JSON list of C-alpha atoms in Angstrom, two decimals:
[
{"chain": "A", "resi": 13, "resn": "MET", "atom": "CA", "xyz": [-0.22, 0.11, -0.12]},
{"chain": "A", "resi": 14, "resn": "SER", "atom": "CA", "xyz": [1.79, 3.15, -0.93]},
{"chain": "A", "resi": 15, "resn": "VAL", "atom": "CA", "xyz": [1.11, 6.26, 1.34]},
{"chain": "A", "resi": 16, "resn": "ARG", "atom": "CA", "xyz": [0.11, 9.56, -0.63]},
{"chain": "A", "resi": 17, "resn": "HIS", "atom": "CA", "xyz": [1.31, 13.20, 1.12]},
{"chain": "A", "resi": 18, "resn": "ILE", "atom": "CA", "xyz": [-1.48, 15.81, 1.17]},
{"chain": "A", "resi": 19, "resn": "SER", "atom": "CA", "xyz": [0.01, 18.34, 3.70]},
{"chain": "A", "resi": 20, "resn": "SER", "atom": "CA", "xyz": [3.45, 18.25, 5.77]},
{"chain": "A", "resi": 21, "resn": "ASP", "atom": "CA", "xyz": [1.48, 16.91, 8.55]},
{"chain": "A", "resi": 22, "resn": "VAL", "atom": "CA", "xyz": [-0.76, 13.97, 7.50]},
{"chain": "A", "resi": 23, "resn": "ASP", "atom": "CA", "xyz": [-0.68, 11.02, 5.17]},
{"chain": "A", "resi": 24, "resn": "VAL", "atom": "CA", "xyz": [-3.49, 9.54, 3.54]},
{"chain": "A", "resi": 25, "resn": "CYS", "atom": "CA", "xyz": [-3.64, 6.09, 1.71]},
{"chain": "A", "resi": 26, "resn": "GLU", "atom": "CA", "xyz": [-4.16, 5.95, -2.01]},
{"chain": "A", "resi": 27, "resn": "THR", "atom": "CA", "xyz": [-6.38, 3.36, -1.85]},
{"chain": "A", "resi": 28, "resn": "ASN", "atom": "CA", "xyz": [-9.66, 2.76, -0.29]},
{"chain": "A", "resi": 29, "resn": "CYS", "atom": "CA", "xyz": [-8.59, -0.56, 1.10]},
{"chain": "A", "resi": 30, "resn": "ILE", "atom": "CA", "xyz": [-10.56, -1.77, 4.76]},
{"chain": "A", "resi": 31, "resn": "HIS", "atom": "CA", "xyz": [-9.37, -4.00, 6.86]},
{"chain": "A", "resi": 32, "resn": "ALA", "atom": "CA", "xyz": [-12.54, -5.92, 7.66]},
{"chain": "A", "resi": 33, "resn": "ASP", "atom": "CA", "xyz": [-10.83, -7.82, 10.85]},
{"chain": "A", "resi": 34, "resn": "ILE", "atom": "CA", "xyz": [-9.65, -4.32, 12.34]},
{"chain": "A", "resi": 35, "resn": "VAL", "atom": "CA", "xyz": [-12.17, -2.27, 12.03]},
{"chain": "A", "resi": 36, "resn": "ALA", "atom": "CA", "xyz": [-14.21, -5.35, 13.87]},
{"chain": "A", "resi": 37, "resn": "HIS", "atom": "CA", "xyz": [-11.51, -5.54, 16.46]},
{"chain": "A", "resi": 38, "resn": "VAL", "atom": "CA", "xyz": [-11.65, -1.93, 16.98]},
{"chain": "A", "resi": 39, "resn": "ALA", "atom": "CA", "xyz": [-15.82, -1.75, 16.55]},
{"chain": "A", "resi": 40, "resn": "ARG", "atom": "CA", "xyz": [-16.17, -4.68, 19.27]},
{"chain": "A", "resi": 41, "resn": "ASN", "atom": "CA", "xyz": [-14.19, -2.75, 21.88]},
{"chain": "A", "resi": 42, "resn": "LEU", "atom": "CA", "xyz": [-15.56, 0.30, 21.25]},
{"chain": "A", "resi": 43, "resn": "PRO", "atom": "CA", "xyz": [-17.33, 2.08, 24.30]},
{"chain": "A", "resi": 44, "resn": "HIS", "atom": "CA", "xyz": [-21.14, 2.70, 23.87]},
{"chain": "A", "resi": 45, "resn": "GLY", "atom": "CA", "xyz": [-21.62, 5.73, 21.87]},
{"chain": "A", "resi": 46, "resn": "ARG", "atom": "CA", "xyz": [-23.39, 7.54, 25.00]},
{"chain": "A", "resi": 47, "resn": "TRP", "atom": "CA", "xyz": [-20.09, 7.63, 26.72]},
{"chain": "A", "resi": 48, "resn": "PHE", "atom": "CA", "xyz": [-18.32, 10.05, 24.07]},
{"chain": "A", "resi": 49, "resn": "ASP", "atom": "CA", "xyz": [-19.84, 13.23, 24.81]},
{"chain": "A", "resi": 50, "resn": "PRO", "atom": "CA", "xyz": [-19.51, 12.73, 28.77]},
{"chain": "A", "resi": 51, "resn": "LEU", "atom": "CA", "xyz": [-15.87, 11.71, 28.24]},
{"chain": "A", "resi": 52, "resn": "ALA", "atom": "CA", "xyz": [-15.21, 15.08, 26.14]},
{"chain": "A", "resi": 53, "resn": "ASP", "atom": "CA", "xyz": [-17.09, 17.42, 28.56]},
{"chain": "A", "resi": 54, "resn": "PHE", "atom": "CA", "xyz": [-14.76, 15.46, 31.08]},
{"chain": "A", "resi": 55, "resn": "PHE", "atom": "CA", "xyz": [-11.55, 16.40, 29.19]},
{"chain": "A", "resi": 56, "resn": "LYS", "atom": "CA", "xyz": [-12.43, 20.13, 28.89]},
{"chain": "A", "resi": 57, "resn": "LEU", "atom": "CA", "xyz": [-12.15, 20.68, 32.63]},
{"chain": "A", "resi": 58, "resn": "PHE", "atom": "CA", "xyz": [-8.23, 19.95, 31.98]},
{"chain": "A", "resi": 59, "resn": "GLY", "atom": "CA", "xyz": [-8.19, 22.74, 29.01]},
{"chain": "A", "resi": 60, "resn": "ASP", "atom": "CA", "xyz": [-8.12, 25.79, 31.38]},
{"chain": "A", "resi": 61, "resn": "GLY", "atom": "CA", "xyz": [-4.85, 26.65, 32.97]},
{"chain": "A", "resi": 62, "resn": "THR", "atom": "CA", "xyz": [-6.55, 27.94, 36.18]},
{"chain": "A", "resi": 63, "resn": "ARG", "atom": "CA", "xyz": [-8.72, 24.67, 36.70]},
{"chain": "A", "resi": 64, "resn": "ILE", "atom": "CA", "xyz": [-5.25, 22.74, 36.41]},
{"chain": "A", "resi": 65, "resn": "ARG", "atom": "CA", "xyz": [-3.57, 24.70, 39.16]},
{"chain": "A", "resi": 66, "resn": "ILE", "atom": "CA", "xyz": [-6.17, 24.53, 41.24]},
{"chain": "A", "resi": 67, "resn": "LEU", "atom": "CA", "xyz": [-6.51, 20.40, 40.36]},
{"chain": "A", "resi": 68, "resn": "TRP", "atom": "CA", "xyz": [-2.85, 19.94, 41.20]},
{"chain": "A", "resi": 69, "resn": "ALA", "atom": "CA", "xyz": [-2.72, 22.25, 44.30]},
{"chain": "A", "resi": 70, "resn": "LEU", "atom": "CA", "xyz": [-5.77, 19.96, 45.87]},
{"chain": "A", "resi": 71, "resn": "SER", "atom": "CA", "xyz": [-3.78, 16.78, 44.51]},
{"chain": "A", "resi": 72, "resn": "GLU", "atom": "CA", "xyz": [-1.61, 17.83, 47.04]},
{"chain": "A", "resi": 73, "resn": "SER", "atom": "CA", "xyz": [-3.49, 18.27, 50.00]},
{"chain": "A", "resi": 74, "resn": "GLU", "atom": "CA", "xyz": [-6.90, 19.37, 51.24]},
{"chain": "A", "resi": 75, "resn": "MET", "atom": "CA", "xyz": [-7.61, 23.35, 50.86]},
{"chain": "A", "resi": 76, "resn": "CYS", "atom": "CA", "xyz": [-9.80, 25.95, 51.71]},
{"chain": "A", "resi": 77, "resn": "VAL", "atom": "CA", "xyz": [-10.62, 28.55, 49.14]},
{"chain": "A", "resi": 78, "resn": "CYS", "atom": "CA", "xyz": [-8.77, 31.33, 51.09]},
{"chain": "A", "resi": 79, "resn": "ASP", "atom": "CA", "xyz": [-5.43, 29.16, 51.19]},
{"chain": "A", "resi": 80, "resn": "LEU", "atom": "CA", "xyz": [-5.91, 28.45, 47.13]},
{"chain": "A", "resi": 81, "resn": "CYS", "atom": "CA", "xyz": [-6.18, 32.14, 46.23]},
{"chain": "A", "resi": 82, "resn": "ALA", "atom": "CA", "xyz": [-2.85, 32.87, 48.66]},
{"chain": "A", "resi": 83, "resn": "LEU", "atom": "CA", "xyz": [-1.30, 29.91, 46.53]},
{"chain": "A", "resi": 84, "resn": "LEU", "atom": "CA", "xyz": [-2.27, 31.14, 43.07]},
{"chain": "A", "resi": 85, "resn": "SER", "atom": "CA", "xyz": [-2.52, 34.54, 43.37]},
{"chain": "A", "resi": 86, "resn": "MET", "atom": "CA", "xyz": [-5.82, 34.91, 42.00]},
{"chain": "A", "resi": 87, "resn": "GLN", "atom": "CA", "xyz": [-9.21, 36.88, 43.22]},
{"chain": "A", "resi": 88, "resn": "GLN", "atom": "CA", "xyz": [-12.05, 34.42, 45.58]},
{"chain": "A", "resi": 89, "resn": "SER", "atom": "CA", "xyz": [-14.91, 35.04, 42.87]},
{"chain": "A", "resi": 90, "resn": "ALA", "atom": "CA", "xyz": [-12.48, 33.60, 40.14]},
{"chain": "A", "resi": 91, "resn": "VAL", "atom": "CA", "xyz": [-11.47, 30.72, 42.53]},
{"chain": "A", "resi": 92, "resn": "SER", "atom": "CA", "xyz": [-14.66, 29.60, 43.37]},
{"chain": "A", "resi": 93, "resn": "HIS", "atom": "CA", "xyz": [-16.36, 29.59, 40.08]},
{"chain": "A", "resi": 94, "resn": "GLN", "atom": "CA", "xyz": [-13.61, 27.28, 39.25]},
{"chain": "A", "resi": 95, "resn": "LEU", "atom": "CA", "xyz": [-14.19, 25.55, 41.96]},
{"chain": "A", "resi": 96, "resn": "LYS", "atom": "CA", "xyz": [-17.89, 25.42, 41.60]},
{"chain": "A", "resi": 97, "resn": "ASN", "atom": "CA", "xyz": [-17.46, 24.32, 37.95]},
{"chain": "A", "resi": 98, "resn": "LEU", "atom": "CA", "xyz": [-15.22, 21.17, 39.65]},
{"chain": "A", "resi": 99, "resn": "LYS", "atom": "CA", "xyz": [-17.63, 20.58, 41.72]},
{"chain": "A", "resi": 100, "resn": "GLN", "atom": "CA", "xyz": [-20.56, 20.31, 39.51]},
{"chain": "A", "resi": 101, "resn": "SER", "atom": "CA", "xyz": [-18.28, 17.75, 37.66]},
{"chain": "A", "resi": 102, "resn": "THR", "atom": "CA", "xyz": [-17.43, 15.61, 40.67]},
{"chain": "A", "resi": 103, "resn": "VAL", "atom": "CA", "xyz": [-13.63, 16.33, 40.12]},
{"chain": "A", "resi": 104, "resn": "VAL", "atom": "CA", "xyz": [-13.68, 18.13, 43.38]},
{"chain": "A", "resi": 105, "resn": "LYS", "atom": "CA", "xyz": [-15.43, 17.44, 46.72]},
{"chain": "A", "resi": 106, "resn": "SER", "atom": "CA", "xyz": [-15.81, 19.56, 49.30]},
{"chain": "A", "resi": 107, "resn": "ARG", "atom": "CA", "xyz": [-16.50, 19.19, 53.06]},
{"chain": "A", "resi": 108, "resn": "ARG", "atom": "CA", "xyz": [-17.29, 22.02, 56.08]},
{"chain": "A", "resi": 109, "resn": "GLU", "atom": "CA", "xyz": [-15.78, 22.64, 59.15]},
{"chain": "A", "resi": 110, "resn": "GLY", "atom": "CA", "xyz": [-17.52, 25.35, 61.20]},
{"chain": "A", "resi": 111, "resn": "LYS", "atom": "CA", "xyz": [-17.34, 28.28, 58.70]},
{"chain": "A", "resi": 112, "resn": "ILE", "atom": "CA", "xyz": [-14.62, 27.15, 56.68]},
{"chain": "A", "resi": 113, "resn": "VAL", "atom": "CA", "xyz": [-15.12, 24.86, 53.40]},
{"chain": "A", "resi": 114, "resn": "TYR", "atom": "CA", "xyz": [-12.31, 22.56, 52.71]},
{"chain": "A", "resi": 115, "resn": "TYR", "atom": "CA", "xyz": [-11.85, 21.39, 48.84]},
{"chain": "A", "resi": 116, "resn": "SER", "atom": "CA", "xyz": [-10.11, 18.14, 47.59]},
{"chain": "A", "resi": 117, "resn": "LEU", "atom": "CA", "xyz": [-10.20, 15.92, 44.50]},
{"chain": "A", "resi": 118, "resn": "ASP", "atom": "CA", "xyz": [-12.95, 13.70, 44.37]},
{"chain": "A", "resi": 119, "resn": "ASP", "atom": "CA", "xyz": [-11.17, 10.51, 44.17]},
{"chain": "A", "resi": 120, "resn": "ASP", "atom": "CA", "xyz": [-7.37, 9.53, 43.36]},
{"chain": "A", "resi": 121, "resn": "HIS", "atom": "CA", "xyz": [-8.09, 9.04, 39.18]},
{"chain": "A", "resi": 122, "resn": "ILE", "atom": "CA", "xyz": [-7.84, 13.11, 38.60]},
{"chain": "A", "resi": 123, "resn": "ARG", "atom": "CA", "xyz": [-4.33, 13.04, 40.23]},
{"chain": "A", "resi": 124, "resn": "ARG", "atom": "CA", "xyz": [-3.06, 10.22, 37.88]},
{"chain": "A", "resi": 125, "resn": "LEU", "atom": "CA", "xyz": [-4.31, 11.78, 34.88]},
{"chain": "A", "resi": 126, "resn": "LEU", "atom": "CA", "xyz": [-2.11, 15.24, 36.31]},
{"chain": "A", "resi": 127, "resn": "ASP", "atom": "CA", "xyz": [0.46, 13.02, 36.49]},
{"chain": "A", "resi": 128, "resn": "LEU", "atom": "CA", "xyz": [-0.31, 11.15, 33.11]},
{"chain": "A", "resi": 129, "resn": "GLY", "atom": "CA", "xyz": [0.02, 14.45, 31.19]},
{"chain": "A", "resi": 130, "resn": "MET", "atom": "CA", "xyz": [2.54, 15.84, 32.98]},
{"chain": "A", "resi": 131, "resn": "ALA", "atom": "CA", "xyz": [5.02, 12.87, 31.99]},
{"chain": "A", "resi": 132, "resn": "HIS", "atom": "CA", "xyz": [4.07, 12.75, 28.82]},
{"chain": "A", "resi": 133, "resn": "LEU", "atom": "CA", "xyz": [4.54, 16.28, 28.10]},
{"chain": "A", "resi": 134, "resn": "GLN", "atom": "CA", "xyz": [8.56, 16.01, 29.47]},
{"chain": "A", "resi": 135, "resn": "GLU", "atom": "CA", "xyz": [8.89, 13.01, 27.32]},
{"chain": "A", "resi": 136, "resn": "SER", "atom": "CA", "xyz": [9.60, 15.65, 24.25]}
]
């Protein structure tokens, strides 16, 4: 099979050969279609530097909004807005202790995703 170059970044086949065994194997292993949009929405949470910084901080320690503001040199309204989005997406959880609300990652999957992303970047 020959490969035709249509740009410096993309290679395409010059034939319409379909490898039915590969297509069938991949089709059997694809998640149900209803999961792709929620998965894309989940990954959008990682598409903002501020949210990444918040998630990284919370992966190190449970923190209150005031501490996050001090650490990140940000206004409370901005941090609270991002925490609200992260909490609605069940990435972050909160607990109240008197007048203070502490935030933490909902589970260790988020830290693993951050670590995987960083490892990928550091390979380059």
